């Protein structure tokens, strides 16, 4: 065998060995879906700008096929009414799908409270959605790995694998998860991953007429969201749980739950 | 209607997606695993620590533990929204999840109990097969039993003194290994709750320990109760059969409940009861003393909304009353029956107060949720997450026990280990 033949055969052997090695590699959905290290999705909510119209909730339900009349939602808006005596009334009727059409505050069990304007110290609206935590407890507790985090930080649920145990619902301190009424598997906001991964904005961001919701890339220093997160006075929800939420709030007050 | 809406009532501000998701089946789950673990620990007290007075109940509780074992995952299965995918937990376990440990721990424990049963009963299998083989006019049932025993012997026909001694050693080792595994089985059930940091009531490292102690209490109580009930039923059946055939042994020949067995077992019950209550109270006091952010809502649930369930039903009726009943001198079988029923009720209420109580307040710390147990089911969901679903799960171990007791006789084997 001359040198040329030896080299040719060696290359064939190496190539032959490389093919099954590549074929044996397990498909990792995290890498498949988002293998871009320059991307980390984050959300910015401006509580000063939100007027509680509920367009975002409506758009989310329609976009993500969460039954319109079901009493669960991927996102919702909370109304806070702080009285002069310091007491706080909070409600989110039907997740604010139709906005806040009445001044009466829902107290549950079919009861309502009406607060006279003179007694109100301040009132405001706070939109809520999945925080796509850096350290998501729902991913940690899922017994089958149906809930997983992509490399760009979004937590997704694989409907084919979820067994419907509800452990993720229990593990989330933000109460954003629920069982899908049709598919009977765990459901949550995923920043409209099918849209953002194609260069679009999430449905709620598009629907908000007041710019109260923004989505951006934390790894891009020129992104307006990143600029506000880095330079502005922003807050996150329930920091004490150590989940490191990636939904940032402008105008967060101590009353917000 | 979304899952949970049928039985959840919301009060004040609760996040829109919050409902009571873990219902009575999740109460039944730690209750049943507790019974499994407790029954096994009771049987091990004789095998490992040589508590001779418990000899009679040791074999009984081992078989009972084995009967309870397949029932432990049943409530979980009934509770799943996708029950047909339950095997995913075993096939694709995600090891950061406490639930994923279930399959491993459960199967390990199951194998230990099955092996121990085999060592305990191997001699009996061989002897019975020999007797039945020689018998000429075997009934169909006897032939079936002979074939089953021949299979169960697994080819180990040696019943020499040395071989039986080896069996006894095997039982001792397995019982010894079984205790930590049984504790782990139930401790990890406690860990499932204790590790949920989002839930202020569950989030305590004491949870697995509290669960283990109350498991032993409930296991011992159920064994005493079932032991007494089985003995009494046996006597009644003997009396009934004797009417037709006076040649059969009389109820007095069969022997009734041995009072010293009940007394001795009750002593262990009280010991573990003290331990369980002490830990639970320690947890309560610690929470009040440290009074972190969640204490305000916890206090309103513990001392307000759930006061009756916690202090009257669980601590009062389920702990204090049986405690007095067991400690009063001259314990009778009748008093032990009342005591054990109350203890079982107390442990069930403890599970209830942990599972349902833990979901009684919103993660917003601003509102409450109440679970209205579905009594009469109007669809499959309200059946399985309601009273009848729980009763069905609770009844199955006794059916298994009746079947198993025919294969592994729990009485009249005084000469064996």
mmCIF file of C-alpha atoms in Angstrom, chain A residues 70-74 76 78 80 90-92 95 106-109 128 135 137 139-145 147 159-167 169-179 181 183-185 238 240-243 257, chain B residues 1-3 5 9-22 26 79-83 85-90 92-100 191-193 195-200 202 293 359 363-366 370 381:
data_model
loop_
_atom_site.group_PDB
_atom_site.id
_atom_site.type_symbol
_atom_site.label_atom_id
_atom_site.label_comp_id
_atom_site.label_asym_id
_atom_site.label_seq_id
_atom_site.Cartn_x
_atom_site.Cartn_y
_atom_site.Cartn_z
ATOM 1 C CA UNK A 70 -62.130 29.537 30.643
ATOM 2 C CA UNK A 71 -61.246 31.099 33.983
ATOM 3 C CA UNK A 72 -57.519 30.709 33.438
ATOM 4 C CA UNK A 73 -55.107 32.794 31.411
ATOM 5 C CA UNK A 74 -51.462 32.909 30.398
ATOM 6 C CA UNK A 76 -53.520 38.868 33.372
ATOM 7 C CA UNK A 78 -54.197 43.222 38.412
ATOM 8 C CA UNK A 80 -54.585 47.830 42.993
ATOM 9 C CA UNK A 90 -56.757 43.947 44.630
ATOM 10 C CA UNK A 91 -58.721 42.248 41.883
ATOM 11 C CA UNK A 92 -58.439 40.861 38.395
ATOM 12 C CA UNK A 95 -57.990 37.936 34.432
ATOM 13 C CA UNK A 106 -64.201 41.968 43.191
ATOM 14 C CA UNK A 107 -63.776 40.292 46.593
ATOM 15 C CA UNK A 108 -64.508 36.711 45.566
ATOM 16 C CA UNK A 109 -67.508 34.557 46.548
ATOM 17 C CA UNK A 128 -48.496 39.732 35.057
ATOM 18 C CA UNK A 135 -33.626 29.491 38.033
ATOM 19 C CA UNK A 137 -38.595 25.934 40.057
ATOM 20 C CA UNK A 139 -38.270 22.975 35.508
ATOM 21 C CA UNK A 140 -36.630 21.622 38.652
ATOM 22 C CA UNK A 141 -39.728 19.787 39.879
ATOM 23 C CA UNK A 142 -41.104 18.379 36.605
ATOM 24 C CA UNK A 143 -40.724 14.593 37.036
ATOM 25 C CA UNK A 144 -40.498 13.827 33.305
ATOM 26 C CA UNK A 145 -38.697 16.866 31.909
ATOM 27 C CA UNK A 147 -41.057 21.547 31.280
ATOM 28 C CA UNK A 159 -47.551 18.857 25.684
ATOM 29 C CA UNK A 160 -46.663 15.367 24.505
ATOM 30 C CA UNK A 161 -44.682 14.546 27.644
ATOM 31 C CA UNK A 162 -46.552 16.306 30.447
ATOM 32 C CA UNK A 163 -48.252 13.757 32.719
ATOM 33 C CA UNK A 164 -50.413 16.377 34.428
ATOM 34 C CA UNK A 165 -49.184 15.902 37.995
ATOM 35 C CA UNK A 166 -49.407 19.587 38.852
ATOM 36 C CA UNK A 167 -46.056 19.708 40.665
ATOM 37 C CA UNK A 169 -48.107 24.507 39.308
ATOM 38 C CA UNK A 170 -47.329 24.016 42.994
ATOM 39 C CA UNK A 171 -43.685 24.974 42.514
ATOM 40 C CA UNK A 172 -44.334 28.332 40.829
ATOM 41 C CA UNK A 173 -44.429 31.173 43.367
ATOM 42 C CA UNK A 174 -46.094 33.462 40.811
ATOM 43 C CA UNK A 175 -49.175 31.318 40.167
ATOM 44 C CA UNK A 176 -48.795 31.647 36.410
ATOM 45 C CA UNK A 177 -49.309 27.974 35.602
ATOM 46 C CA UNK A 178 -52.589 26.104 35.142
ATOM 47 C CA UNK A 179 -54.005 23.055 33.396
ATOM 48 C CA UNK A 181 -58.834 22.952 29.754
ATOM 49 C CA UNK A 183 -55.242 19.462 26.363
ATOM 50 C CA UNK A 184 -55.203 18.624 30.113
ATOM 51 C CA UNK A 185 -51.504 19.368 30.477
ATOM 52 C CA UNK A 238 -40.758 38.007 44.720
ATOM 53 C CA UNK A 240 -36.808 36.331 47.930
ATOM 54 C CA UNK A 241 -37.552 33.011 46.214
ATOM 55 C CA UNK A 242 -34.247 33.098 44.361
ATOM 56 C CA UNK A 243 -35.867 32.327 41.016
ATOM 57 C CA UNK A 257 -48.068 40.889 45.267
ATOM 58 C CA UNK B 1 -64.809 24.405 33.330
ATOM 59 C CA UNK B 2 -61.112 24.315 34.130
ATOM 60 C CA UNK B 3 -59.509 21.739 36.402
ATOM 61 C CA UNK B 5 -62.945 25.096 39.429
ATOM 62 C CA UNK B 9 -64.134 28.702 46.261
ATOM 63 C CA UNK B 10 -62.022 31.853 46.188
ATOM 64 C CA UNK B 11 -62.096 34.588 48.785
ATOM 65 C CA UNK B 12 -60.458 38.033 48.393
ATOM 66 C CA UNK B 13 -57.585 38.346 45.922
ATOM 67 C CA UNK B 14 -56.352 35.077 44.474
ATOM 68 C CA UNK B 15 -54.274 34.885 41.261
ATOM 69 C CA UNK B 16 -56.557 34.004 38.321
ATOM 70 C CA UNK B 17 -54.907 30.621 37.681
ATOM 71 C CA UNK B 18 -54.924 29.454 41.279
ATOM 72 C CA UNK B 19 -57.212 26.612 42.275
ATOM 73 C CA UNK B 20 -57.004 23.706 44.693
ATOM 74 C CA UNK B 21 -55.113 21.448 42.286
ATOM 75 C CA UNK B 22 -53.986 18.812 44.771
ATOM 76 C CA UNK B 26 -53.016 13.730 47.238
ATOM 77 C CA UNK B 79 -54.969 12.375 40.281
ATOM 78 C CA UNK B 80 -52.906 12.700 37.087
ATOM 79 C CA UNK B 81 -54.435 14.671 34.252
ATOM 80 C CA UNK B 82 -52.741 12.282 31.818
ATOM 81 C CA UNK B 83 -52.845 8.948 33.703
ATOM 82 C CA UNK B 85 -48.516 8.626 30.625
ATOM 83 C CA UNK B 86 -47.670 7.612 34.204
ATOM 84 C CA UNK B 87 -44.864 5.334 33.029
ATOM 85 C CA UNK B 88 -42.988 8.403 31.750
ATOM 86 C CA UNK B 89 -41.850 8.951 35.336
ATOM 87 C CA UNK B 90 -40.043 5.619 35.212
ATOM 88 C CA UNK B 92 -37.797 9.326 31.350
ATOM 89 C CA UNK B 93 -37.108 10.400 34.924
ATOM 90 C CA UNK B 94 -35.977 13.951 35.482
ATOM 91 C CA UNK B 95 -33.772 13.559 38.514
ATOM 92 C CA UNK B 96 -34.066 17.073 39.920
ATOM 93 C CA UNK B 97 -37.701 16.293 40.677
ATOM 94 C CA UNK B 98 -38.616 14.643 43.964
ATOM 95 C CA UNK B 99 -41.462 12.763 42.265
ATOM 96 C CA UNK B 100 -38.980 11.151 39.854
ATOM 97 C CA UNK B 191 -39.823 15.894 50.800
ATOM 98 C CA UNK B 192 -42.189 16.335 47.827
ATOM 99 C CA UNK B 193 -44.054 18.860 49.938
ATOM 100 C CA UNK B 195 -39.155 21.183 49.010
ATOM 101 C CA UNK B 196 -41.846 23.339 47.395
ATOM 102 C CA UNK B 197 -40.438 26.735 48.187
ATOM 103 C CA UNK B 198 -43.442 28.482 46.680
ATOM 104 C CA UNK B 199 -45.667 27.159 49.457
ATOM 105 C CA UNK B 200 -45.193 28.801 52.822
ATOM 106 C CA UNK B 202 -44.962 23.166 53.209
ATOM 107 C CA UNK B 293 -43.224 37.365 55.780
ATOM 108 C CA UNK B 359 -53.361 25.419 49.330
ATOM 109 C CA UNK B 363 -49.474 32.721 46.613
ATOM 110 C CA UNK B 364 -50.381 36.411 46.577
ATOM 111 C CA UNK B 365 -50.720 36.190 50.402
ATOM 112 C CA UNK B 366 -53.825 38.307 49.945
ATOM 113 C CA UNK B 370 -61.529 26.646 50.122
ATOM 114 C CA UNK B 381 -63.338 14.132 37.649
#
